[in-house]
Structure formats: structure tokens, C-alpha cells
Amino acid sequence: MTDSLLTERHDAVTVLTINRPEVRNALNQDVMVALRAALTAAETDGTRCVVLTGAGGAFSSGADIKQALADGLDADGLTHLLSAVYGPTLKAIRATSWPVIAAVDGLAGGLGCDMALACDLRLISERARFAELFIRVGLIPDGGGTYLLPRLIGTGRAFELLFTGRDVAAAEAQQIGLANHVYPVETFMTAVLQFATTISQQSPQALRRGKAALLAALDSSYAEALDHEHAHQHAILTSADGLEGFRAFAEKRPPVWTSR
């Protein structure tokens, strides 16, 4: 990994830290390419849960537009950067087989906000804040915010954040459904790692197939969602771990998962 993205391993939990605190972890091409590579590696290296966070008291302030303009990119160049660099990485977050947690300490703004929304869960500190900053510079969300926000908080609230670009502080973020849990700043990453470790100890098959089924259900009918569930359940039941959970429960012991 490059210095702009740090990787730590805690048993089956992989922590990816955007490491550009001098620009509040603004997202440039180096970060996005490194992040995509790290997510690809997590598919096969024994990872069972990914935590994405930022260094220095911010999650990410958004795309590094200052660097893009300094590099001489015009409107076409910026659009290409979105479709060729930023878009594929955001899609990779969503497509990662394992649960992905955004650990938000400080600002998640603009594209950084959309990146947090693309994760499966958002654990935040008491000083976290979210902002769809695009409207402040005359733009619209371009990191999937128009898809993700209404699914998380409803259409009316999504329109409000899109039209105002206002900050959403930690307490409100949890209240409206942007965040799953809020923790004190002093114990934030300890709490995040405990939460992620609990997830990582679940059945690998159930984790990845449960995630796949839920994401598919977002754009499916009820009948289609049932069919997806049944197909994934059959695959689990016929795997090496298919009856391990039942056996472990009956034998009053922790389950031992052997299949991926």
C-alpha cells in the first residue's frame, strides 16, 4: 500500500486508513487506486470484515479538487476522473464480499460522505459530521449519494441534505439512520474494533451470502428476494459449514467454521 493508505490487520479484521490528514484526507487518485487494490486483496487473504477510516480526526473531506485543478484537468478531465478512478473504487466498496464498516471520526464531506454511505455500516464518534457538500460549489452528488441517501434516511431527508449541503452532527446522524452507533472520541477505535471483531467471527458463508442477498433485495420484489434467500441458504446448507451451527448449538460449544 502507498503511504496515503495504511493497512493494519487485527486477526480477521482489516483496517484501511486514509492517511492524508494535512488535507483532511481528501481523496486523490493514489488513495482511490490503493483502496481498490486493498479491497481486492481482502477477498482472498483471510479478511472477514473491513474497517475504512481516516487519519487525524477526519474521515474524508471529499475529492481532492485542488490537486485535480493543479494537474490541469478541465471539465472533461474531471468527468473522466470520476468515471475511471472514483467510480470503480466506490463500486468496489459496495461489491466487497465481506462487511465493510465506515469508522467516521470527524468530517465525512462530499465524496467522503458518499464513500461512508457506500459502506455497509457506519460507526461514528461524537465529533463526526456528515455533509453532502456538492451544492455549496454548484454541483450534485457524484459518489452514489442520490442512490444511497434515500434508501438510508428516506426521500424527504435526502432532498434536504442534497439541497442544503448542511452538516449533520453525530446525534442527528444516528437518529435519522445515517449512523448505526455513536461512541466517545477517546474510545472510538477500540469500540469499532470490538464491533468488527464480533462480526468477523461469524460464519464466513453467512456473512458474504447474507450481504449479497440483502443488497440484491434492495432492487428486487418480495418474491425475488425470497428466491435469492433460498438460493443462498441452499448453498450454505450444502457447504462444509452447513450444519455446523446446529451441531455447535446442540453440543453447547462455539462453532468452528471451515468453509469460505
Coordinates of C-alpha atoms in Angstrom, one line a residue:
M1 CA 0.0 0.0 0.0
T2 CA 1.1 3.6 -0.6
D3 CA 1.7 6.0 2.3
S4 CA -1.7 7.6 1.5
L5 CA -3.5 4.5 2.6
L6 CA -2.4 2.5 5.6
T7 CA -3.3 -1.1 6.2
E8 CA -3.5 -2.9 9.6
R9 CA -4.6 -6.4 10.4
H10 CA -6.3 -7.4 13.6
D11 CA -7.0 -11.1 13.3
A12 CA -9.7 -11.3 10.6
V13 CA -10.3 -7.6 10.6
T14 CA -8.5 -5.4 8.0
V15 CA -8.4 -1.7 8.9
L16 CA -7.8 0.7 6.0
T17 CA -6.8 4.2 7.0
I18 CA -6.9 7.1 4.5
N19 CA -3.7 8.9 5.5
R20 CA -3.7 12.5 4.2
P21 CA -4.5 14.4 7.4
E22 CA -2.9 17.6 6.1
V23 CA -5.8 17.9 3.6
R24 CA -8.4 16.2 5.9
N25 CA -8.0 13.0 3.9
A26 CA -9.1 14.4 0.6
L27 CA -9.4 11.7 -2.0
N28 CA -7.0 11.7 -4.9
Q29 CA -6.1 9.1 -7.5
D30 CA -3.4 7.5 -5.3
V31 CA -5.9 6.9 -2.5
M32 CA -8.6 5.5 -4.7
V33 CA -6.3 3.1 -6.6
A34 CA -4.7 1.9 -3.4
L35 CA -8.1 1.4 -1.8
R36 CA -9.4 -0.6 -4.7
A37 CA -6.3 -2.8 -4.6
A38 CA -6.7 -3.3 -0.8
L39 CA -10.3 -4.4 -1.2
T40 CA -9.3 -6.8 -3.9
A41 CA -6.7 -8.4 -1.6
A42 CA -9.3 -8.6 1.2
E43 CA -11.4 -11.0 -0.8
T44 CA -8.8 -13.8 -0.5
D45 CA -6.4 -13.0 2.4
G46 CA -8.5 -14.3 5.3
T47 CA -10.2 -11.0 5.9
R48 CA -13.8 -11.3 7.2
C49 CA -14.5 -7.7 8.0
V50 CA -13.1 -4.4 6.6
V51 CA -12.9 -1.1 8.5
L52 CA -12.4 2.1 6.5
T53 CA -11.4 5.2 8.4
G54 CA -9.3 8.3 8.2
A55 CA -6.3 9.7 10.0
G56 CA -6.0 12.8 12.1
G57 CA -9.6 13.5 13.2
A58 CA -11.4 13.4 9.8
F59 CA -12.9 10.6 7.7
S60 CA -12.6 12.4 4.4
S61 CA -13.4 16.0 3.2
G62 CA -14.2 14.7 -0.3
A63 CA -12.5 14.6 -3.6
D64 CA -9.1 16.5 -3.9
I65 CA -10.3 19.0 -6.4
K66 CA -7.4 21.4 -5.7
Q67 CA -5.0 18.7 -6.8
A68 CA -7.1 17.9 -9.9
L69 CA -7.2 21.5 -10.9
A70 CA -3.4 21.9 -10.2
D71 CA -2.9 19.0 -12.5
G72 CA -4.6 20.9 -15.3
L73 CA -7.8 18.9 -15.5
D74 CA -10.7 20.6 -17.3
A75 CA -14.3 19.6 -17.2
D76 CA -13.8 16.6 -19.4
G77 CA -10.8 15.5 -17.4
L78 CA -12.7 15.8 -14.1
T79 CA -15.5 13.7 -15.6
H80 CA -13.1 11.1 -16.7
L81 CA -11.5 11.0 -13.3
L82 CA -14.9 10.4 -11.8
S83 CA -15.8 7.5 -14.1
A84 CA -12.4 5.9 -14.4
V85 CA -11.0 6.3 -10.9
Y86 CA -13.5 7.3 -8.2
G87 CA -16.5 5.4 -9.5
P88 CA -14.8 2.0 -9.8
T89 CA -13.5 2.3 -6.2
L90 CA -16.9 3.2 -4.8
K91 CA -18.4 0.3 -6.6
A92 CA -15.7 -2.0 -5.2
I93 CA -16.6 -0.9 -1.7
R94 CA -20.2 -1.9 -2.3
A95 CA -19.2 -5.1 -4.1
T96 CA -16.8 -6.4 -1.5
S97 CA -17.9 -9.8 -0.3
W98 CA -17.2 -9.1 3.4
P99 CA -18.9 -6.5 5.6
V100 CA -17.4 -3.0 5.2
I101 CA -17.6 -0.6 8.2
A102 CA -17.0 3.1 7.8
A103 CA -15.5 4.4 11.1
V104 CA -16.2 8.1 10.9
D105 CA -14.3 10.4 13.3
G106 CA -14.7 14.0 12.2
L107 CA -15.9 15.2 8.8
A108 CA -17.3 12.9 6.1
G109 CA -18.0 15.5 3.4
G110 CA -18.9 15.5 -0.3
L111 CA -17.4 12.4 -1.9
G112 CA -16.2 11.4 1.5
C113 CA -19.8 11.4 2.7
D114 CA -20.8 9.2 -0.2
M115 CA -17.9 6.8 0.5
A116 CA -19.2 6.4 4.0
L117 CA -22.7 5.8 2.7
A118 CA -21.4 3.1 0.3
C119 CA -20.1 1.1 3.3
D120 CA -22.5 -1.5 4.9
L121 CA -22.3 0.1 8.4
R122 CA -21.3 3.4 9.8
L123 CA -19.9 3.6 13.3
I124 CA -19.1 7.2 14.3
S125 CA -17.5 9.2 17.1
E126 CA -19.3 12.0 18.9
R127 CA -17.5 14.6 16.8
A128 CA -18.4 13.0 13.5
R129 CA -20.4 15.0 11.0
F130 CA -21.8 14.3 7.5
A131 CA -22.3 16.8 4.7
E132 CA -23.3 16.5 1.1
L133 CA -21.2 19.5 0.3
F134 CA -21.7 19.4 -3.5
I135 CA -24.5 22.0 -3.6
R136 CA -22.1 24.5 -1.9
V137 CA -20.0 24.5 -5.1
G138 CA -22.9 24.3 -7.5
L139 CA -22.7 20.5 -8.1
I140 CA -24.7 17.4 -7.3
P141 CA -23.6 14.2 -5.6
D142 CA -21.4 12.1 -7.8
G143 CA -20.4 9.3 -5.4
G144 CA -23.8 7.5 -5.3
G145 CA -25.4 9.8 -2.8
T146 CA -28.6 10.1 -4.8
Y147 CA -29.0 6.3 -4.6
L148 CA -27.8 5.7 -1.1
L149 CA -29.3 8.6 0.9
P150 CA -33.0 7.9 0.2
R151 CA -32.5 4.2 1.0
L152 CA -31.0 5.1 4.3
I153 CA -32.9 8.1 5.5
G154 CA -35.9 8.5 3.2
T155 CA -36.6 10.7 0.2
G156 CA -37.6 13.9 2.1
R157 CA -34.5 14.0 4.3
A158 CA -32.3 13.0 1.3
F159 CA -33.6 16.0 -0.6
E160 CA -33.0 18.3 2.3
L161 CA -29.3 17.3 2.6
L162 CA -28.9 17.4 -1.2
F163 CA -30.4 20.9 -1.5
T164 CA -28.8 22.5 1.6
G165 CA -25.4 20.7 2.0
R166 CA -25.8 21.3 5.7
D167 CA -23.8 19.5 8.4
V168 CA -25.4 16.5 10.1
A169 CA -23.9 16.1 13.6
A170 CA -23.4 12.7 15.3
A171 CA -26.6 12.6 17.4
E172 CA -28.8 13.5 14.4
A173 CA -26.9 11.1 12.1
Q174 CA -27.8 8.3 14.4
Q175 CA -31.4 9.5 14.9
I176 CA -32.2 9.6 11.1
G177 CA -30.4 6.4 10.2
L178 CA -27.0 7.6 8.8
A179 CA -25.1 6.0 11.7
N180 CA -25.5 2.7 13.4
H181 CA -23.7 3.6 16.7
V182 CA -22.1 6.6 18.3
Y183 CA -19.0 6.3 20.6
P184 CA -16.9 8.7 22.7
V185 CA -13.9 10.0 20.8
E186 CA -11.5 8.6 23.4
T187 CA -12.6 5.0 23.0
F188 CA -13.8 5.2 19.4
M189 CA -11.4 2.9 17.5
T190 CA -11.3 0.4 20.4
A191 CA -15.1 0.2 20.2
V192 CA -15.0 -0.1 16.4
L193 CA -12.5 -3.0 16.5
Q194 CA -14.6 -4.8 19.1
F195 CA -17.7 -4.5 16.9
A196 CA -15.8 -5.5 13.8
T197 CA -14.2 -8.5 15.6
T198 CA -17.6 -9.8 16.6
I199 CA -18.7 -9.6 13.0
S200 CA -15.6 -11.3 11.7
Q201 CA -16.2 -14.3 14.0
Q202 CA -19.5 -15.2 12.3
S203 CA -19.8 -17.8 9.6
P204 CA -17.9 -16.6 6.5
Q205 CA -20.6 -18.1 4.3
A206 CA -23.4 -16.4 6.2
L207 CA -21.6 -13.1 6.1
R208 CA -21.0 -12.9 2.4
R209 CA -24.2 -14.6 1.3
G210 CA -26.3 -12.5 3.7
K211 CA -24.7 -9.3 2.4
A212 CA -25.3 -10.4 -1.2
A213 CA -28.9 -11.3 -0.5
L214 CA -29.7 -8.0 1.2
L215 CA -28.1 -5.9 -1.5
A216 CA -30.0 -7.8 -4.2
A217 CA -33.2 -7.3 -2.3
L218 CA -32.9 -3.5 -2.4
D219 CA -33.7 -3.7 -6.1
S220 CA -36.0 -6.7 -6.1
S221 CA -39.6 -7.6 -5.4
Y222 CA -40.5 -9.5 -2.3
A223 CA -40.9 -12.7 -4.3
E224 CA -37.5 -12.2 -5.9
A225 CA -35.9 -11.5 -2.5
L226 CA -37.3 -14.8 -1.2
D227 CA -35.9 -16.7 -4.2
H228 CA -32.4 -15.1 -3.5
E229 CA -32.6 -16.1 0.1
H230 CA -33.5 -19.6 -0.7
A231 CA -30.7 -20.0 -3.2
H232 CA -28.1 -18.6 -0.8
Q233 CA -29.5 -20.7 2.1
H234 CA -29.2 -23.9 -0.1
A235 CA -25.6 -23.1 -0.9
I236 CA -24.8 -22.6 2.8
L237 CA -26.6 -25.8 3.9
T238 CA -24.8 -27.9 1.3
S239 CA -21.4 -26.5 2.3
A240 CA -18.9 -27.9 4.8
D241 CA -20.4 -25.5 7.4
G242 CA -24.0 -26.2 6.6
L243 CA -25.0 -27.9 9.8
E244 CA -22.1 -26.8 12.0
G245 CA -24.1 -24.1 13.6
F246 CA -26.9 -26.5 14.6
R247 CA -24.3 -29.1 15.9
A248 CA -22.5 -26.5 17.9
F249 CA -25.7 -25.3 19.5
A250 CA -26.8 -28.8 20.4
E251 CA -23.3 -29.6 21.7
K252 CA -23.1 -26.3 23.7
R253 CA -19.8 -25.3 22.1
P254 CA -18.6 -22.4 19.8
P255 CA -19.0 -23.2 16.1
V256 CA -15.9 -23.9 14.1
W257 CA -16.2 -22.5 10.6
T258 CA -14.1 -24.2 7.9
S259 CA -15.5 -23.0 4.6
R260 CA -15.1 -19.6 3.0

